[in-house]
Coordinates of C-alpha atoms and ligand atoms in Angstrom, one line a residue:
X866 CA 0.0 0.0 0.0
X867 CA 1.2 4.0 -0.7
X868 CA -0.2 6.3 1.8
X869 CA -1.0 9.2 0.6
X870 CA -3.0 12.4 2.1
X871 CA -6.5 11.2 1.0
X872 CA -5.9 7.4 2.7
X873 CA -4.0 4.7 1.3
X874 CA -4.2 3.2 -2.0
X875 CA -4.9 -0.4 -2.5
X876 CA -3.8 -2.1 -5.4
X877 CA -7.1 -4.4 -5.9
X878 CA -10.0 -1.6 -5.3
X879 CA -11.3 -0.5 -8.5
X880 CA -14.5 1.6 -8.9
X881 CA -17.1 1.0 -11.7
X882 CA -19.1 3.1 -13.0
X883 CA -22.8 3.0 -15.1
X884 CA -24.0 5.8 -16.5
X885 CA -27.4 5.6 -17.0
X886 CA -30.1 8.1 -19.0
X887 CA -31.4 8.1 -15.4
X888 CA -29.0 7.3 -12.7
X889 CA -25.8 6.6 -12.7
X890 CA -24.6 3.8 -10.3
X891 CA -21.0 3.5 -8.5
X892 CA -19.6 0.2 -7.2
X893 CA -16.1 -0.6 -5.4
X894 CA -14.8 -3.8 -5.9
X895 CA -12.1 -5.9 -4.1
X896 CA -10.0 -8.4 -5.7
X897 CA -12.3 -11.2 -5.1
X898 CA -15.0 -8.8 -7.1
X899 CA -16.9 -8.5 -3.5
X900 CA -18.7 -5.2 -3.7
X901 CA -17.3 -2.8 -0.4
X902 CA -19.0 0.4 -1.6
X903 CA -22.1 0.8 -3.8
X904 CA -24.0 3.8 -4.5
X905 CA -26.8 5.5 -6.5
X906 CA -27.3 9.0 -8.1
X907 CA -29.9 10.4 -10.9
X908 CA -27.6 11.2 -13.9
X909 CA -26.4 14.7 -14.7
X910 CA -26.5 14.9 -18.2
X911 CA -25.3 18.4 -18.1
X912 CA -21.8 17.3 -16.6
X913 CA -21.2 13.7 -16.7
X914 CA -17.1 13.7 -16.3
X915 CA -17.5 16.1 -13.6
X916 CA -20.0 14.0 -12.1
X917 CA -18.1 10.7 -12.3
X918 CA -15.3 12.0 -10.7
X919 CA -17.3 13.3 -8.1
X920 CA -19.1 10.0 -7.4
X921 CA -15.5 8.5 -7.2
X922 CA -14.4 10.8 -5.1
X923 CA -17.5 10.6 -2.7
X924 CA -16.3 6.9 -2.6
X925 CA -12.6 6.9 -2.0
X926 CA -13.7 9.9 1.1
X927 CA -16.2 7.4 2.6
X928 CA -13.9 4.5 2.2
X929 CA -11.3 6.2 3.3
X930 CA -9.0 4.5 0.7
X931 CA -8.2 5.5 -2.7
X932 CA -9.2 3.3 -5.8
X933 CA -6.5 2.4 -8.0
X934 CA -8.3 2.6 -11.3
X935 CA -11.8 3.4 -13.0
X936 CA -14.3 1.7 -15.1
X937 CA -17.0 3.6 -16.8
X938 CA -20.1 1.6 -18.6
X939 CA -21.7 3.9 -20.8
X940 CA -24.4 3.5 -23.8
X941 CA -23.1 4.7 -27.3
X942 CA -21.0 4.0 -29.9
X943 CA -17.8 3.4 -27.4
X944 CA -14.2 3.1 -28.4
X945 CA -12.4 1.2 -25.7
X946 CA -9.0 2.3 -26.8
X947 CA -9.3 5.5 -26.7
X948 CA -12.2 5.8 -24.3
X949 CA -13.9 8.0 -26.5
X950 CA -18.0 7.6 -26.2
X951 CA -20.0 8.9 -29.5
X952 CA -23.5 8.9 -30.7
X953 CA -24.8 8.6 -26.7
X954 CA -28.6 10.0 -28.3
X955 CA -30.3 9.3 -24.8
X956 CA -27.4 11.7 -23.0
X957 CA -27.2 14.3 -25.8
X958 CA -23.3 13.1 -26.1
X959 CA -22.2 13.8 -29.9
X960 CA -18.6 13.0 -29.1
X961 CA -16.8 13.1 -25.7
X962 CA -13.4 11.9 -24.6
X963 CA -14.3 10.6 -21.6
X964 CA -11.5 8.4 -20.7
X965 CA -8.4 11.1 -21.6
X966 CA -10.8 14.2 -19.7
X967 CA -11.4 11.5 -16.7
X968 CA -8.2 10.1 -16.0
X969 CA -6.5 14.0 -16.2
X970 CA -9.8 14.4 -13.6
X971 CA -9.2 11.7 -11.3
X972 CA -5.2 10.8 -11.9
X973 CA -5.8 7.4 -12.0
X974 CA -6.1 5.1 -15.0
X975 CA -10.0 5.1 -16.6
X976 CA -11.4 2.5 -19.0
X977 CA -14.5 3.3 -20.6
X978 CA -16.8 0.1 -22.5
X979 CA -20.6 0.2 -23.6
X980 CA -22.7 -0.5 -20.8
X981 CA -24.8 -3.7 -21.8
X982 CA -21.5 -5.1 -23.0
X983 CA -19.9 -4.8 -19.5
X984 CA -22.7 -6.1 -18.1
X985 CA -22.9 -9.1 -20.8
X986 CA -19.4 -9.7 -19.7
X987 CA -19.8 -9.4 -15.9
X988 CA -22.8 -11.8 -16.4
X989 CA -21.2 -14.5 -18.4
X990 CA -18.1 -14.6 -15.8
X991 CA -20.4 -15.5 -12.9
X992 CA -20.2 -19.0 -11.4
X993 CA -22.5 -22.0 -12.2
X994 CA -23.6 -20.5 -15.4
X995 CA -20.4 -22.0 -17.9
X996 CA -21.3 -25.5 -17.7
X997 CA -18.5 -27.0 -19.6
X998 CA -18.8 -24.6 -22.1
X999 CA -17.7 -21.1 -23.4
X1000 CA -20.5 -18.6 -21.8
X1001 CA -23.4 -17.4 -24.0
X1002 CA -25.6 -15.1 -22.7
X1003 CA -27.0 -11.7 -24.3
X1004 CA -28.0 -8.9 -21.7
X1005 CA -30.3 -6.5 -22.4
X1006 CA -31.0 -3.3 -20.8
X1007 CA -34.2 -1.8 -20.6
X1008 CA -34.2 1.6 -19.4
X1009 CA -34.4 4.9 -21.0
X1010 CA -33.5 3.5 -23.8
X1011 CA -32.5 -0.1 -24.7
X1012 CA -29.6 -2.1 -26.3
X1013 CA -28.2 -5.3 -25.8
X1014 CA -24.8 -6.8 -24.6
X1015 CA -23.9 -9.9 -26.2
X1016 CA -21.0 -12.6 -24.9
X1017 CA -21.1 -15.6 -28.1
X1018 CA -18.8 -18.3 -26.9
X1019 CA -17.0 -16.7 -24.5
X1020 CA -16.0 -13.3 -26.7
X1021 CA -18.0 -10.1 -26.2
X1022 CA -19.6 -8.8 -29.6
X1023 CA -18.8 -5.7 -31.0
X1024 CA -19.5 -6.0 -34.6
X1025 CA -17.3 -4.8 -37.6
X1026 CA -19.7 -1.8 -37.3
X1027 CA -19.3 -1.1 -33.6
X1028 CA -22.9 -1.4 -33.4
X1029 CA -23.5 -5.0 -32.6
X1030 CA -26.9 -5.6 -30.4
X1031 CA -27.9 -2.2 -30.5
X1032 CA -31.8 -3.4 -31.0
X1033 CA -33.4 -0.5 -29.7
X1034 CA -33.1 1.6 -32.8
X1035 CA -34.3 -1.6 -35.0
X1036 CA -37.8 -0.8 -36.5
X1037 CA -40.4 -1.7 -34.7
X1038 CA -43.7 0.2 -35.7
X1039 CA -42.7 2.2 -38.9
X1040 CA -45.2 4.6 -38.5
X1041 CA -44.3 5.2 -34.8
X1042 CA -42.8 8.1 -32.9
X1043 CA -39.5 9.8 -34.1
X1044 CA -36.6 8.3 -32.1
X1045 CA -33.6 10.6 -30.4
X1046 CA -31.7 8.9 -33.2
X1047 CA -33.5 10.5 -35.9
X1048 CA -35.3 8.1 -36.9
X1049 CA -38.9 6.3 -36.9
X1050 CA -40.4 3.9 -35.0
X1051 CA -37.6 2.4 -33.7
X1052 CA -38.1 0.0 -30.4
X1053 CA -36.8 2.7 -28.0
X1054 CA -40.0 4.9 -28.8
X1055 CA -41.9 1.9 -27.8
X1056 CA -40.8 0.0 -25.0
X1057 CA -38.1 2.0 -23.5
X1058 CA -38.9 3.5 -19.9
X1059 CA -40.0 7.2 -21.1
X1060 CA -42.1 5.3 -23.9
X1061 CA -44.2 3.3 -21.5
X1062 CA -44.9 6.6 -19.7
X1063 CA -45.7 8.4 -22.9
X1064 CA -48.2 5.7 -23.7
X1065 CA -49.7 6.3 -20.3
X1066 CA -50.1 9.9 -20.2
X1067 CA -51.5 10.2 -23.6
X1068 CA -54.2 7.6 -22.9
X1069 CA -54.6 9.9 -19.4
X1070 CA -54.9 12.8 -21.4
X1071 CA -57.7 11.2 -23.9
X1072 CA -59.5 10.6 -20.8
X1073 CA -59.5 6.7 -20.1
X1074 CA -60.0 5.3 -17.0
X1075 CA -57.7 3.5 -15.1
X1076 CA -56.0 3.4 -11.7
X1077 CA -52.7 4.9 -12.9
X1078 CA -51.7 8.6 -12.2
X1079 CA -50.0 11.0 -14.6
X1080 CA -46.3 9.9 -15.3
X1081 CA -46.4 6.4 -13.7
X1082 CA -43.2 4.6 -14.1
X1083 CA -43.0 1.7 -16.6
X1084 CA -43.2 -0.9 -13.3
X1085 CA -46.2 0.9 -12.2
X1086 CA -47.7 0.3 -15.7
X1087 CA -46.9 -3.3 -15.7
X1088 CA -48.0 -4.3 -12.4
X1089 CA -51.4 -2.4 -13.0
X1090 CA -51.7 -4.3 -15.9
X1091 CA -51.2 -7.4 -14.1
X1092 CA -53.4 -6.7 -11.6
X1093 CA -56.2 -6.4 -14.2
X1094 CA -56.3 -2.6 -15.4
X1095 CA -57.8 -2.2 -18.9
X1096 CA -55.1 0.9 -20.2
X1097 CA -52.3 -0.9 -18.4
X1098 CA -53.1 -4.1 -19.9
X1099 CA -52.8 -3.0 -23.5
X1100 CA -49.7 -1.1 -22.8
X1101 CA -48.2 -3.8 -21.4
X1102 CA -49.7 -6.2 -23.8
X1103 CA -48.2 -4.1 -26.6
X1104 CA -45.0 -3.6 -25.2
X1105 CA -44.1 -7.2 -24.2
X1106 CA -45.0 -8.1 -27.5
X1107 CA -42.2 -6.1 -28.9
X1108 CA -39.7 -6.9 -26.3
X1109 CA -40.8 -10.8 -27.1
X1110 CA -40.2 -9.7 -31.2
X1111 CA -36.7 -8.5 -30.3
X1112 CA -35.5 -11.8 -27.8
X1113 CA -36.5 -13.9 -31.2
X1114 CA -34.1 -12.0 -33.1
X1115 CA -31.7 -12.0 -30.8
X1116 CA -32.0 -15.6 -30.8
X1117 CA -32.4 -16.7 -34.2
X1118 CA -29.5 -14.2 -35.4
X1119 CA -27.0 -14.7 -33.1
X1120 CA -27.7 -18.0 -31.3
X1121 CA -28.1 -16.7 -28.0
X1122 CA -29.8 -18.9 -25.5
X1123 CA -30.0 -17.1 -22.6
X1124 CA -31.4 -13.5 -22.0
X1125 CA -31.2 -12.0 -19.4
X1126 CA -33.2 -8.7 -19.2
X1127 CA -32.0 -5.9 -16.5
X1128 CA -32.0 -1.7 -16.5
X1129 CA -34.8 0.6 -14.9
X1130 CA -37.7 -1.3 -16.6
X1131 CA -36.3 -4.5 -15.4
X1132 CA -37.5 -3.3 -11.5
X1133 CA -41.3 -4.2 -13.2
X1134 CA -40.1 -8.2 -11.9
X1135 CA -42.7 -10.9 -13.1
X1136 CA -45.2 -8.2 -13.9
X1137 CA -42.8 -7.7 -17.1
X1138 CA -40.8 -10.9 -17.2
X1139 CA -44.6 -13.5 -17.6
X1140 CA -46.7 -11.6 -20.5
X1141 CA -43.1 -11.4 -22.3
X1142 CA -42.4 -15.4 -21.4
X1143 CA -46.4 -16.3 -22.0
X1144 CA -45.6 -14.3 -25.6
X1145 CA -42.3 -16.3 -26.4
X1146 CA -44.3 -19.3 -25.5
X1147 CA -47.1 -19.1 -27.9
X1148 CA -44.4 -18.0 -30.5
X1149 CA -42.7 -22.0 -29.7
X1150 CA -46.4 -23.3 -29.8
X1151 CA -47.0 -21.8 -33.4
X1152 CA -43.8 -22.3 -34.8
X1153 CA -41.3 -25.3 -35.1
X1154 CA -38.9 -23.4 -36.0
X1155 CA -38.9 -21.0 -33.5
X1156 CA -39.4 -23.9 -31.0
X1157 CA -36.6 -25.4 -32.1
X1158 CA -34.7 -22.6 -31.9
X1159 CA -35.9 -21.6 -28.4
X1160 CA -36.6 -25.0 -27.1
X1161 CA -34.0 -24.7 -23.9
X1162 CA -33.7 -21.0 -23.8
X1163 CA -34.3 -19.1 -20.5
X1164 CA -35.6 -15.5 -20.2
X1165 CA -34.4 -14.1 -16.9
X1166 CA -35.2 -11.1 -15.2
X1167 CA -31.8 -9.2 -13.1
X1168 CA -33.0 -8.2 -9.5
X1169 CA -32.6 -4.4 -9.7
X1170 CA -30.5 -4.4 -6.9
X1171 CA -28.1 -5.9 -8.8
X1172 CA -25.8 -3.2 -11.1
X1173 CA -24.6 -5.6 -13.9
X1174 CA -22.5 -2.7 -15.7
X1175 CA -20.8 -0.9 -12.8
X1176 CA -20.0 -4.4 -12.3
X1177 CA -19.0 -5.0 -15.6
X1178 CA -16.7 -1.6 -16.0
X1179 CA -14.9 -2.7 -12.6
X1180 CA -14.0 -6.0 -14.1
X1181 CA -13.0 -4.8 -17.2
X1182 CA -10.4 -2.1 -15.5
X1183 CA -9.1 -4.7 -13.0
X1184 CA -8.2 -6.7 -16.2
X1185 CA -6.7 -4.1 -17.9
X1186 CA -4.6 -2.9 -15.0
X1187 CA -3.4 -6.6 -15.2
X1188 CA -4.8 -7.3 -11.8
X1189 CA -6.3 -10.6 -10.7
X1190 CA -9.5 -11.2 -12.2
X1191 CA -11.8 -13.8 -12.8
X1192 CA -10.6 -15.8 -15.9
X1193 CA -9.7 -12.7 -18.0
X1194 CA -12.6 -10.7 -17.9
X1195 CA -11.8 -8.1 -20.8
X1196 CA -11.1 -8.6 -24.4
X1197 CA -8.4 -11.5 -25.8
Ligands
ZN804 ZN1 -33.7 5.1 -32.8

């Protein structure tokens, strides 16, 4: 250990960090990738280096013990080398060097990866879930808006493009809403968080009846609907539907067998995770193809306590740092 002013630094804490539309979540890991610290705070899209160094900051004073790297999960078009994030539409980021600006911040070395690919990666290291074989698994976020993390046989996915399981701005009602990406229709103006409440208030606002108030969140939607209101029902009919739609593609193009939903929508539990499963099922029932396909696959829902790409961005610095880790989190 180095002492130091602000409290010794130990060579195994690393803090991750998930920057959400909504909240951003900071964990503190040890080298057995226990969590030590762990803390929530809505995002400040008007200063998000300032207020990741701040949340790091907050940590290493309560700890009393400074970190001795950082991991950032982030949504957007992410460049890990030169943890540059682009294209973040649901953060108003064009283009920001958030690595270089954080780690001049903090003075500590910052690694920056796509959120629901840390968390893919966090999630395929866990134990009991390799079986004998290279991990699978495909995570995907719901929140404000949605994409997908995807681990194929044991390598994370990033496409040629950069863009690989970025299924919220896939088309899913063409004549829909325009999307913070520019376009139409895509899933995020459907079934991502602010969608849901969208639905909601203009049905409000047409005057239906039903038990929800003005700007419910999506898990008040879905457990209304589950509980047998008329508006919720159709919203969460319609919207597990489309999140049903977008696990079969996920499935028949990449091979995935496992899902594993998580993100702000995911806090909805079995009021979200049964009409999406009952939908998948009647898919298998109508199709042999798809049943084939989907025969052994599991749809699982992440506790929203858990925080899958802090997680994630911790793992991913301890492995670049060259630290112990869990059978290499990280690229190969
Ligand atoms: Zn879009």
């Amino acid at each position: 250990m180095i002492a130091t002013s602000d409290g010794p630094i130990r060579r195994g804490l690393i803090a991750g960090v998930d920057v959400g539309g909504t909240k951003t979540s900071v964990v503190v890991t040890d080298d057995d990738d226990r969590v030590l610290y762990e803390h929530v705070a809505p995002t400040d899209r008007s200063a998000v280096v300032g207020q990741i160094a701040g949340l790091v900051d907050d940590a290493q004073r309560q700890m009393q013990q400074q970190v001795a790297a950082v991991g950032v999960a982030i949504p957007g078009h992410v460049d890990p080398q030169d943890g540059s994030v682009s294209m973040a539409v649901n953060l108003g980021i064009t283009h920001l060097a958030l690595g270089p600006l954080l780690q001049t911040e903090l003075g500590i070395p910052t690694f920056v990866e796509h959120d629901a690919r840390a968390a893919a990666l966090w999630l395929s290291k866990q134990p009991g879930l390799r079986n004998g074989h290279a991990p699978s698994v495909a995570f995907l976020a719901i929140g404000t808006g949605i994409s997908a993390g995807v681990v194929l046989d044991g390598e994370m996915l990033r496409g040629a493009n950069g863009f690989a399981g970025e299924v919220g701005h896939v088309v899913a009602d063409p004549e829909g809403s325009v999307c913070a990406c520019g376009l139409r229709g895509c899933l995020e103006t459907v079934a991502a968080g602010p969608a849901i409440r969208r639905q909601a208030n203009e049905a409000i606002a047409a005057g239906r009846q039903t038990v929800l108030s003005e700007n419910p969140s999506a898990a008040d939607v879905f457990r209304a609907g589950s509980a047998g209101d008329e508006l919720a029902s159709e919203i969460t009919d319609r919207v597990a539907g489309h999140l049903a739609r977008a696990i079969r593609s996920l499935a028949l193009t990449l091979g995935v067998k496992r899902v594993v939903i998580g993100g702000g929508v995911a806090a909805a539990g079995l009021a979200l995770l049964e009409p999406i499963q009952s939908r998948i099922a009647r898919e298998r029932a109508a199709s042999p193809l798809v049943e084939a396909a989907l025969s052994d696959a599991t749809v699982e829902l992440l506790p929203p306590t858990e925080a899958p790409g802090a997680r994630g961005a911790a793992a991913i610095a301890r492995h670049r740092m060259g630290l112990p880790d869990r059978e290499g989190v990280g690229e190969r």
